[in-house]
Coordinates of C-alpha atoms (C1' of nucleotides) in Angstrom, one line a residue:
Chain R
X1 CA 14.6 7.7 -25.1
X2 CA 12.6 4.5 -25.4
X3 CA 15.7 2.6 -24.4
X4 CA 15.0 2.7 -20.8
X5 CA 11.6 1.2 -21.3
X6 CA 13.2 -1.5 -23.4
X7 CA 15.7 -2.1 -20.7
X8 CA 13.0 -2.5 -18.2
X9 CA 11.0 -5.0 -20.3
X10 CA 14.2 -6.9 -20.9
X11 CA 14.5 -7.4 -17.2
X12 CA 11.3 -9.4 -17.5
X13 CA 12.3 -11.6 -20.3
X14 CA 14.9 -12.0 -23.1
X15 CA 13.3 -10.5 -26.2
X16 CA 13.7 -11.8 -29.7
X17 CA 14.4 -9.2 -32.4
X18 CA 10.8 -9.3 -33.6
X19 CA 9.5 -8.8 -30.0
X20 CA 11.9 -6.0 -29.4
X21 CA 10.8 -4.2 -32.6
X22 CA 7.1 -4.8 -31.8
X23 CA 7.5 -3.3 -28.4
X24 CA 9.5 -0.3 -29.5
X25 CA 6.9 0.4 -32.2
X26 CA 4.3 0.9 -29.4
X27 CA 6.2 3.9 -28.1
X28 CA 6.0 6.1 -31.1
X29 CA 3.3 8.5 -30.0
X30 CA 4.7 10.6 -27.2
X31 CA 3.4 13.6 -25.3
X32 CA 4.9 16.1 -23.0
X33 CA 3.4 17.0 -19.6
X34 CA 4.4 20.0 -17.4
X35 CA 5.4 19.4 -13.8
X36 CA 2.3 19.3 -11.7
X37 CA 0.0 18.3 -14.5
X38 CA -2.1 15.1 -14.4
X39 CA -0.9 12.5 -16.9
X40 CA -4.1 10.5 -16.1
X41 CA -6.8 11.9 -13.9
X42 CA -8.8 10.1 -11.2
X43 CA -12.0 8.8 -12.6
X44 CA -10.8 9.1 -16.2
X45 CA -10.9 6.1 -18.5
X46 CA -8.3 6.8 -21.1
X47 CA -8.2 4.7 -24.4
X48 CA -4.5 4.2 -24.0
X49 CA -1.9 3.1 -21.5
X50 CA 1.1 5.1 -20.5
X51 CA 4.8 4.5 -20.5
X52 CA 7.2 7.0 -18.9
X53 CA 10.1 7.9 -21.1
X54 CA 11.6 10.8 -19.1
X55 CA 10.8 12.5 -15.8
X56 CA 9.1 11.2 -12.7
X57 CA 5.4 10.7 -12.0
X58 CA 3.5 9.5 -9.0
X59 CA 0.2 7.6 -8.5
X60 CA -1.9 9.4 -5.9
X61 CA -5.3 9.7 -4.4
X62 CA -6.9 12.7 -2.8
X63 CA -9.4 12.1 0.0
X64 CA -12.5 14.1 0.6
X65 CA -10.7 15.8 3.5
X66 CA -8.1 17.0 1.1
X67 CA -5.4 14.7 2.3
X68 CA -3.2 13.3 -0.4
X69 CA -1.6 9.8 -0.4
X70 CA 1.1 9.1 -2.9
X71 CA 1.0 5.4 -3.8
X72 CA 4.0 4.9 -6.0
X73 CA 6.7 6.8 -7.9
X74 CA 7.3 5.9 -11.6
X75 CA 10.5 6.5 -13.4
X76 CA 11.8 6.2 -16.9
X77 CA 10.8 2.9 -18.4
X78 CA 7.8 2.2 -16.2
X79 CA 4.6 1.0 -17.7
X80 CA 2.5 3.0 -15.3
X81 CA -1.0 2.4 -16.3
X82 CA -2.0 -1.1 -17.4
X83 CA -4.9 -0.5 -15.0
X84 CA -7.0 1.2 -17.7
X85 CA -6.2 -1.6 -20.2
X86 CA -8.2 -4.2 -18.4
X87 CA -10.1 -2.4 -15.7
X88 CA -12.6 0.3 -15.2
X89 CA -12.1 4.0 -14.9
X90 CA -9.1 5.0 -12.8
X91 CA -9.5 4.9 -9.0
X92 CA -6.4 7.1 -8.6
X93 CA -4.6 9.7 -10.6
X94 CA -1.1 9.8 -12.1
X95 CA 0.6 13.1 -11.8
X96 CA 3.8 14.5 -13.3
X97 CA 6.2 15.5 -10.6
X98 CA 8.8 16.8 -13.0
X99 CA 8.2 17.6 -16.6
X100 CA 7.6 14.3 -18.3
X101 CA 7.7 12.8 -21.7
X102 CA 5.4 9.8 -21.9
X103 CA 4.3 7.4 -24.7
X104 CA 0.6 6.9 -24.9
X105 CA -0.1 3.4 -26.3
X106 CA -3.7 2.8 -27.6
X107 CA -5.2 -0.2 -25.8
X108 CA -6.1 -1.7 -29.2
X109 CA -2.4 -1.8 -30.2
X110 CA -1.4 -3.4 -26.9
X111 CA -4.0 -6.2 -27.4
X112 CA -2.8 -6.7 -31.0
X113 CA 0.8 -7.0 -29.9
X114 CA -0.1 -9.4 -27.1
X115 CA -2.0 -11.6 -29.6
X116 CA 1.0 -11.7 -31.9
X117 CA 3.6 -12.0 -29.2
X118 CA 2.1 -13.7 -26.2
X119 CA 5.4 -13.5 -24.3
X120 CA 5.2 -9.7 -24.3
X121 CA 1.8 -10.1 -22.7
X122 CA 3.4 -12.2 -19.9
X123 CA 6.1 -9.6 -19.5
X124 CA 3.5 -6.8 -19.1
X125 CA 1.6 -9.0 -16.6
X126 CA 4.8 -9.6 -14.8
X127 CA 5.4 -5.9 -14.6
X128 CA 2.1 -5.3 -12.9
X129 CA 3.0 -8.1 -10.4
X130 CA 6.2 -6.2 -9.6
X131 CA 4.1 -3.1 -9.1
X132 CA 2.0 -5.1 -6.6
X133 CA 5.2 -6.1 -4.8
X134 CA 6.1 -2.4 -4.4
X135 CA 2.6 -1.6 -3.0
X136 CA 3.0 -4.4 -0.5
X137 CA 6.4 -3.2 0.6
X138 CA 5.1 0.3 1.1
X139 CA 2.2 -1.1 3.1
X140 CA 4.5 -2.9 5.4
X141 CA 6.3 0.4 5.9
X142 CA 3.2 2.4 6.6
X143 CA 1.8 -0.2 8.9
X144 CA 4.8 -1.3 10.9
X145 CA 7.9 0.9 10.3
X146 CA 8.7 4.1 12.1
X147 CA 8.9 7.4 10.2
X148 CA 12.7 7.1 10.3
X149 CA 12.8 3.7 8.8
X150 CA 10.2 4.6 6.2
X151 CA 12.2 7.5 4.9
X152 CA 15.4 5.6 4.9
X153 CA 13.6 2.8 3.0
X154 CA 12.3 5.0 0.3
X155 CA 15.7 6.4 -0.3
X156 CA 17.1 3.0 -0.7
X157 CA 14.3 1.9 -3.0
X158 CA 14.5 4.9 -5.3
X159 CA 18.3 4.6 -5.5
X160 CA 18.1 1.0 -6.4
X161 CA 15.5 1.6 -9.1
X162 CA 17.2 4.6 -10.6
X163 CA 20.5 2.7 -10.7
X164 CA 18.8 -0.1 -12.6
X165 CA 18.0 2.2 -15.4
X166 CA 21.2 4.2 -15.3
X167 CA 19.9 7.3 -13.6
X168 CA 22.1 7.4 -10.6
X169 CA 25.8 8.2 -10.5
X170 CA 27.2 6.1 -7.7
X171 CA 25.5 7.0 -4.5
X172 CA 24.0 10.2 -5.7
X173 CA 20.9 10.9 -7.7
X174 CA 18.3 13.4 -8.7
X175 CA 15.0 13.1 -6.8
X176 CA 13.1 16.3 -7.5
X177 CA 10.5 15.9 -4.8
X178 CA 9.5 18.4 -2.2
X179 CA 9.4 17.4 1.5
X180 CA 5.6 17.6 1.1
X181 CA 5.7 15.0 -1.7
X182 CA 7.8 12.7 0.4
X183 CA 5.4 13.2 3.4
X184 CA 2.4 12.3 1.3
X185 CA 4.2 9.2 0.0
X186 CA 5.1 8.0 3.5
X187 CA 1.8 8.9 5.3
X188 CA 3.6 11.5 7.4
X189 CA 3.5 15.3 7.9
X190 CA 5.9 17.4 6.0
X191 CA 7.3 18.7 9.3
X192 CA 8.1 15.3 10.6
X193 CA 9.8 14.3 7.3
X194 CA 11.9 17.3 7.7
X195 CA 13.0 16.3 11.1
X196 CA 13.8 12.8 9.9
X197 CA 15.9 14.2 7.0
X198 CA 17.8 16.3 9.5
X199 CA 18.5 13.3 11.6
X200 CA 19.7 11.3 8.6
X201 CA 22.0 14.1 7.7
X202 CA 23.3 14.5 11.3
X203 CA 24.1 10.8 11.4
X204 CA 25.8 11.1 8.0
X205 CA 23.7 8.4 6.4
X206 CA 22.2 10.5 3.6
X207 CA 21.4 14.1 2.6
X208 CA 18.4 15.3 0.6
X209 CA 18.7 18.9 -0.6
X210 CA 17.1 20.7 -3.5
X211 CA 16.0 17.5 -5.2
X212 CA 19.4 15.8 -4.9
X213 CA 20.0 12.8 -2.7
X214 CA 23.4 11.7 -1.6
X215 CA 23.8 8.5 0.3
X216 CA 26.9 8.7 2.4
X217 CA 26.7 5.3 4.1
X218 CA 24.8 2.8 2.1
X219 CA 25.2 -0.1 4.4
X220 CA 24.1 1.8 7.5
X221 CA 21.2 3.3 5.6
X222 CA 20.1 -0.1 4.3
X223 CA 20.3 -1.6 7.8
X224 CA 18.4 1.3 9.3
X225 CA 15.7 0.9 6.7
X226 CA 15.6 -2.9 6.8
X227 CA 15.8 -2.7 3.1
X228 CA 16.0 -6.0 1.1
X229 CA 15.8 -5.3 -2.6
X230 CA 14.5 -8.7 -3.6
X231 CA 11.0 -7.5 -4.0
X232 CA 12.1 -5.2 -6.8
X233 CA 12.9 -8.2 -8.9
X234 CA 15.8 -6.5 -10.5
X235 CA 18.7 -8.4 -11.8
X236 CA 17.1 -11.7 -11.4
X237 CA 16.5 -14.2 -14.2
X238 CA 12.7 -14.4 -14.8
X239 CA 11.1 -17.8 -14.8
X240 CA 9.9 -17.6 -18.3
Chain O
X1 CA -16.8 -25.9 -4.1
X2 CA -15.0 -24.6 -7.2
X3 CA -18.2 -22.7 -8.0
X4 CA -17.2 -19.6 -6.1
X5 CA -13.9 -19.5 -8.0
X6 CA -15.8 -19.8 -11.2
X7 CA -18.1 -17.0 -10.1
X8 CA -15.2 -14.8 -9.5
X9 CA -13.5 -15.4 -12.8
X10 CA -16.8 -14.7 -14.5
X11 CA -16.8 -11.3 -13.0
X12 CA -13.8 -10.7 -15.1
X13 CA -15.2 -12.0 -18.4
X14 CA -18.0 -13.9 -19.8
X15 CA -16.7 -17.5 -20.4
X16 CA -17.5 -19.8 -23.2
X17 CA -18.3 -23.4 -22.3
X18 CA -14.8 -24.5 -23.3
X19 CA -13.2 -21.8 -21.3
X20 CA -15.3 -22.7 -18.3
X21 CA -14.4 -26.3 -18.5
X22 CA -10.8 -25.6 -19.0
X23 CA -10.8 -23.4 -15.9
X24 CA -12.6 -25.8 -13.7
X25 CA -10.3 -28.6 -14.8
X26 CA -7.4 -26.6 -13.2
X27 CA -9.0 -27.0 -9.8
X28 CA -9.0 -30.7 -9.4
X29 CA -6.0 -31.1 -7.1
X30 CA -7.1 -29.8 -3.7
X31 CA -5.5 -29.8 -0.3
X32 CA -6.6 -29.0 3.2
X33 CA -4.7 -26.6 5.5
X34 CA -5.3 -26.3 9.2
X35 CA -6.0 -22.9 10.7
X36 CA -2.7 -21.1 11.4
X37 CA -0.7 -23.1 8.9
X38 CA 1.1 -21.5 6.0
X39 CA -0.4 -22.2 2.6
X40 CA 2.7 -20.7 1.1
X41 CA 5.7 -19.7 3.1
X42 CA 7.8 -16.6 2.8
X43 CA 10.9 -17.3 0.6
X44 CA 9.4 -20.4 -0.9
X45 CA 9.0 -20.8 -4.6
X46 CA 6.2 -23.3 -5.1
X47 CA 5.7 -25.0 -8.5
X48 CA 2.0 -24.2 -8.4
X49 CA -0.4 -21.3 -7.8
X50 CA -3.1 -21.4 -5.3
X51 CA -6.9 -20.9 -5.5
X52 CA -8.9 -20.6 -2.3
X53 CA -12.0 -22.9 -2.3
X54 CA -13.2 -22.6 1.3
X55 CA -11.9 -20.6 4.3
X56 CA -10.0 -17.4 4.7
X57 CA -6.3 -16.8 4.2
X58 CA -4.2 -13.7 4.5
X59 CA -1.0 -12.5 2.9
X60 CA 1.5 -11.3 5.5
X61 CA 5.0 -10.3 6.2
X62 CA 6.9 -10.7 9.5
X63 CA 9.6 -8.1 10.1
X64 CA 12.9 -8.8 11.9
X65 CA 11.5 -7.1 14.9
X66 CA 8.7 -9.7 15.0
X67 CA 6.0 -7.3 14.0
X68 CA 3.6 -8.7 11.5
X69 CA 1.8 -6.9 8.7
X70 CA -1.2 -8.5 7.1
X71 CA -1.4 -7.3 3.5
X72 CA -4.7 -8.7 2.3
X73 CA -7.4 -11.2 3.1
X74 CA -8.3 -13.8 0.6
X75 CA -11.7 -15.5 0.5
X76 CA -13.3 -18.3 -1.5
X77 CA -12.7 -17.9 -5.2
X78 CA -9.6 -15.8 -4.9
X79 CA -6.5 -16.6 -7.0
X80 CA -4.2 -15.8 -4.3
X81 CA -0.8 -16.5 -5.7
X82 CA -0.1 -15.7 -9.3
X83 CA 3.1 -14.1 -7.9
X84 CA 4.9 -17.4 -8.0
X85 CA 3.8 -18.1 -11.6
X86 CA 5.8 -15.2 -13.1
X87 CA 8.0 -14.0 -10.3
X88 CA 10.8 -15.1 -8.1
X89 CA 10.5 -16.7 -4.6
X90 CA 7.7 -15.3 -2.5
X91 CA 8.5 -12.0 -0.7
X92 CA 5.6 -12.7 1.7
X93 CA 3.7 -15.7 3.1
X94 CA 0.1 -16.8 2.7
X95 CA -1.4 -18.1 5.9
X96 CA -4.6 -19.9 6.6
X97 CA -6.7 -18.0 9.1
X98 CA -9.4 -20.7 9.3
X99 CA -9.2 -24.2 8.0
X100 CA -8.9 -23.9 4.3
X101 CA -9.4 -26.0 1.2
X102 CA -7.3 -24.8 -1.7
X103 CA -6.6 -25.9 -5.2
X104 CA -2.9 -26.1 -6.1
X105 CA -2.6 -25.6 -9.8
X106 CA 0.8 -26.5 -11.4
X107 CA 2.3 -23.5 -13.2
X108 CA 2.8 -25.6 -16.3
X109 CA -0.9 -26.2 -16.5
X110 CA -1.7 -22.5 -16.1
X111 CA 0.7 -21.7 -19.0
X112 CA -0.9 -24.4 -21.1
X113 CA -4.4 -23.1 -20.4
X114 CA -3.4 -19.5 -21.2
X115 CA -1.9 -20.6 -24.5
X116 CA -5.1 -22.4 -25.5
X117 CA -7.4 -19.8 -24.1
X118 CA -5.7 -16.4 -24.1
X119 CA -8.8 -14.7 -22.7
X120 CA -8.4 -16.7 -19.5
X121 CA -4.9 -15.3 -19.4
X122 CA -6.3 -11.8 -19.6
X123 CA -8.8 -12.7 -16.8
X124 CA -6.0 -13.8 -14.6
X125 CA -4.0 -10.7 -15.3
X126 CA -7.1 -8.6 -14.6
X127 CA -7.5 -10.4 -11.3
X128 CA -3.9 -9.4 -10.2
X129 CA -4.7 -5.8 -11.2
X130 CA -7.7 -5.9 -8.9
X131 CA -5.5 -7.2 -6.2
X132 CA -3.3 -4.2 -6.8
X133 CA -6.3 -1.9 -6.4
X134 CA -6.9 -3.5 -3.0
X135 CA -3.4 -2.9 -2.0
X136 CA -3.6 0.7 -3.0
X137 CA -6.8 1.2 -1.0
X138 CA -5.3 -0.2 2.1
X139 CA -2.2 2.0 1.6
X140 CA -4.5 5.0 1.5
X141 CA -6.0 3.9 4.7
X142 CA -2.8 3.3 6.5
X143 CA -1.3 6.5 5.3
X144 CA -4.1 8.9 5.7
X145 CA -7.1 7.5 7.5
X146 CA -7.6 7.3 11.3
X147 CA -7.8 4.0 13.2
X148 CA -11.5 4.5 13.4
X149 CA -11.9 5.0 9.7
X150 CA -9.6 2.2 8.8
X151 CA -11.5 -0.4 10.9
X152 CA -14.9 0.8 9.5
X153 CA -13.4 0.6 6.0
X154 CA -12.2 -2.9 6.3
X155 CA -15.6 -4.0 7.6
X156 CA -17.3 -2.4 4.6
X157 CA -14.8 -4.0 2.2
X158 CA -15.0 -7.5 3.6
X159 CA -18.8 -7.3 3.7
X160 CA -18.9 -6.3 0.1
X161 CA -16.5 -9.0 -1.0
X162 CA -18.2 -11.7 0.9
X163 CA -21.6 -10.7 -0.4
X164 CA -20.3 -10.9 -3.9
X165 CA -19.6 -14.6 -3.5
X166 CA -22.7 -15.3 -1.5
X167 CA -21.0 -15.6 1.9
X168 CA -22.9 -12.9 3.7
X169 CA -26.5 -13.1 4.9
X170 CA -27.8 -9.5 4.7
X171 CA -25.7 -7.3 6.9
X172 CA -24.2 -10.1 8.9
X173 CA -21.3 -12.3 8.1
X174 CA -18.6 -14.6 9.5
X175 CA -15.2 -13.1 9.8
X176 CA -13.2 -15.4 12.1
X177 CA -10.4 -13.0 12.8
X178 CA -9.0 -12.2 16.2
X179 CA -8.6 -8.6 17.2
X180 CA -4.8 -9.2 16.8
X181 CA -5.3 -10.2 13.2
X182 CA -7.3 -7.1 12.6
X183 CA -4.7 -5.0 14.2
X184 CA -1.9 -6.5 12.1
X185 CA -4.0 -5.8 9.0
X186 CA -4.6 -2.2 9.8
X187 CA -1.2 -1.3 11.2
X188 CA -2.5 -0.8 14.7
X189 CA -2.2 -2.3 18.1
X190 CA -4.7 -4.9 19.2
X191 CA -5.7 -2.8 22.1
X192 CA -6.5 0.2 20.0
X193 CA -8.5 -2.0 17.6
X194 CA -10.5 -3.1 20.6
X195 CA -11.2 0.5 21.6
X196 CA -12.4 1.3 18.1
X197 CA -14.6 -1.8 18.0
X198 CA -16.1 -0.7 21.3
X199 CA -16.9 2.7 19.8
X200 CA -18.4 1.3 16.7
X201 CA -20.7 -0.8 19.0
X202 CA -21.5 2.1 21.2
X203 CA -22.5 4.2 18.2
X204 CA -24.5 1.2 16.9
X205 CA -22.7 1.1 13.5
X206 CA -21.4 -2.4 13.7
X207 CA -20.5 -5.2 16.2
X208 CA -17.7 -7.7 15.9
X209 CA -17.9 -10.6 18.3
X210 CA -16.5 -14.1 18.2
X211 CA -15.8 -13.9 14.5
X212 CA -19.2 -12.6 13.5
X213 CA -19.7 -9.2 12.2
X214 CA -23.1 -7.5 12.2
X215 CA -23.5 -4.1 10.4
X216 CA -26.3 -2.2 12.1
X217 CA -26.2 0.9 10.0
X218 CA -24.6 0.4 6.7
X219 CA -25.0 3.9 5.4
X220 CA -23.4 5.5 8.5
X221 CA -20.6 3.0 8.5
X222 CA -19.9 3.6 4.9
X223 CA -19.8 7.3 5.4
X224 CA -17.6 7.0 8.5
X225 CA -15.2 4.9 6.5
X226 CA -15.3 6.9 3.3
X227 CA -15.9 3.6 1.6
X228 CA -16.4 3.7 -2.2
X229 CA -16.6 0.1 -3.6
X230 CA -15.6 1.0 -7.1
X231 CA -12.0 -0.2 -6.6
X232 CA -13.3 -3.7 -6.0
X233 CA -14.4 -3.9 -9.6
X234 CA -17.4 -6.0 -8.6
X235 CA -20.5 -6.0 -10.7
X236 CA -19.0 -4.0 -13.5
X237 CA -18.8 -5.2 -17.0
X238 CA -15.1 -5.8 -17.9
X239 CA -13.7 -4.0 -21.0
X240 CA -12.8 -7.2 -22.7
Chain I
dC1 C1' -8.4 -28.7 36.1
dG2 C1' -4.4 -25.7 35.0
dG3 C1' -2.6 -23.7 30.7
dT4 C1' -3.0 -21.2 26.8
dT5 C1' -4.9 -17.8 23.9
dG6 C1' -7.8 -13.9 23.2
dT7 C1' -10.6 -10.0 25.3
dT8 C1' -11.3 -6.2 28.4
dT9 C1' -10.0 -2.1 31.1
dG10 C1' -7.1 1.6 33.0
dA11 C1' -2.9 4.4 33.5
dC12 C1' 0.9 6.3 31.3
dG13 C1' 4.1 7.6 27.6
dC14 C1' 5.7 8.9 23.2
dA15 C1' 6.0 9.3 18.1
dG16 C1' 4.3 12.1 15.2
dT17 C1' 0.7 16.0 14.4
dT18 C1' -0.8 20.7 14.6
dC19 C1' -0.1 25.4 15.2
dA20 C1' 2.6 29.4 14.6
dA21 C1' 6.1 32.2 12.9
dG22 C1' 10.3 33.4 10.5
dC23 C1' 13.3 32.7 6.4
dG24 C1' 15.1 32.2 1.7
dG25 C1' 14.8 31.7 -3.1
dA26 C1' 12.4 31.9 -7.6
dG27 C1' 9.3 34.1 -10.2
dT28 C1' 6.6 38.3 -11.8
dG29 C1' 5.1 42.7 -12.7
dG30 C1' 5.8 47.5 -12.2
Chain U
dC1 C1' 16.0 46.9 -10.4
dC2 C1' 13.2 46.7 -6.6
dA3 C1' 8.9 45.3 -4.4
dC4 C1' 5.9 41.8 -3.8
dT5 C1' 4.2 37.2 -3.6
dC6 C1' 4.4 32.4 -3.4
dC7 C1' 6.1 28.3 -2.1
dG8 C1' 9.0 25.4 0.3
dC9 C1' 12.2 24.9 4.2
dT10 C1' 13.2 25.5 9.0
dT11 C1' 12.4 25.7 14.0
dG12 C1' 10.0 25.6 18.4
dA13 C1' 6.1 24.7 21.4
dA14 C1' 1.9 22.4 22.6
dC15 C1' -1.1 18.7 21.8
dT16 C1' -3.1 14.0 20.8
dG17 C1' -3.9 9.5 18.7
dC18 C1' -2.3 5.6 19.4
dG19 C1' 1.2 2.4 21.6
dT20 C1' 3.0 0.2 25.7
dC21 C1' 2.6 -1.8 30.1
dA22 C1' 0.1 -4.2 33.5
dA23 C1' -3.5 -7.0 35.3
dA24 C1' -7.8 -9.3 35.5
dC25 C1' -11.0 -12.1 33.1
dA26 C1' -13.3 -15.4 29.9
dA27 C1' -13.3 -19.2 26.8
dC28 C1' -11.5 -23.2 25.1
dC29 C1' -9.0 -27.5 25.5
dG30 C1' -6.3 -31.5 26.4

DNA sequence: CGGTTGTTTGACGCAGTTCAAGCGGAGTGG
DNA sequence: CCACTCCGCTTGAACTGCGTCAAACAACCG
């Protein structure tokens, strides 16, 4: 199970054997979370960082009004919470969308590993920079893209990311979100998300049913979304 | 001039003399940019990272449609472009809003400094994590806050950040943005930003005129925005 | 001065929200 | 096995926050 995490880190840099072993050794302590549970709660300050091994999680914030904004999805292999390593208590929560197995890595051990293998530190840093790139892309969407473009875009993005860790079969993949989740991620209402999904189906670009996405016309969908995967930094040699 | 940058880094960790000197030594090569010029262009891959010494810059993206989304503002002291240090070509640009003096620090020198002073590396990393927190906060705003709340929020945020580096005098500060800039930052139209500013003035919460902001009623404005400064990680002891 | 860039105001339109109501499937308890 | 409930999906109708269009105005500048 830790293989996907390894795979992701190796996108950041070519690891030596020793580095690989040191990294995998971090992932020994794992824990299972039920769907809907909080892996890390808002305001909490856990003594460990989290790596997703299986399942899907999301970062989210709930406003005083009760409105929820999902900030990102995390999939197998993602280091989802370096925040607590260097920063203060969490300013958002991480919730399990499906049942999830995660590794909880004590901060102390991360610091030790970085001290012994500085390049791993750079890889972790790089990973948080990629997270930032995702945030920016979503911001562009919420600020300047229509609902239709946003939904198309997120489907492209998720497909791309799942493919990169071997979790998509061709142009079809599991994405066990409700329309409500999707709406909270895109800053829309669930009803409007539904209408957009209908339109995507009618136009034979993609279908989303019962947590399964099928992309029927990748090129059209990509064009409709204005999706350019460079920001994901997948499949590009890192400058290290 | 590099003092503000030093001040900002010292928010991240208490520096030893040697670390302080090493950091300041990075900032020797400076360059002046005219208002409106690009400090770093989209798609570029500069051999250096940038530190703002004076002036204000913004990260932004321009979509094929011509729409612009501003992703963040940077002020004196901000390390605005660690992206290029560890990642691929820029997926967004950094533009000078006012005339700006910046330090351009060759990547090679950053890597050297980090190798000699690993704690500086952690401080840089931490800084990019704070950037991420800002992105998230803006995302929440664009997804789930009204135009009114968003504008109020950005005024609170900028005031807080400028105060932290000594660039605000009480509840008044220079913010040489056009209403168009503000609109592009909040994902709104300039006209609607104007309406919101009128309302804020009418309600005696804040005024924005000719690049000067005056906050008349901080507590009301804060409440209207739902502003909680914790995400800025200012004035909190870092866990390092 | 005229030209350019930003601000101001009003009228109108629409993308997306809210409200309301029915439907189906998955659990759960009798 | 049915009855009941929840939760998510679906659809339609009405509403509204914000965008678009248009036009005048002010400030700056070469």
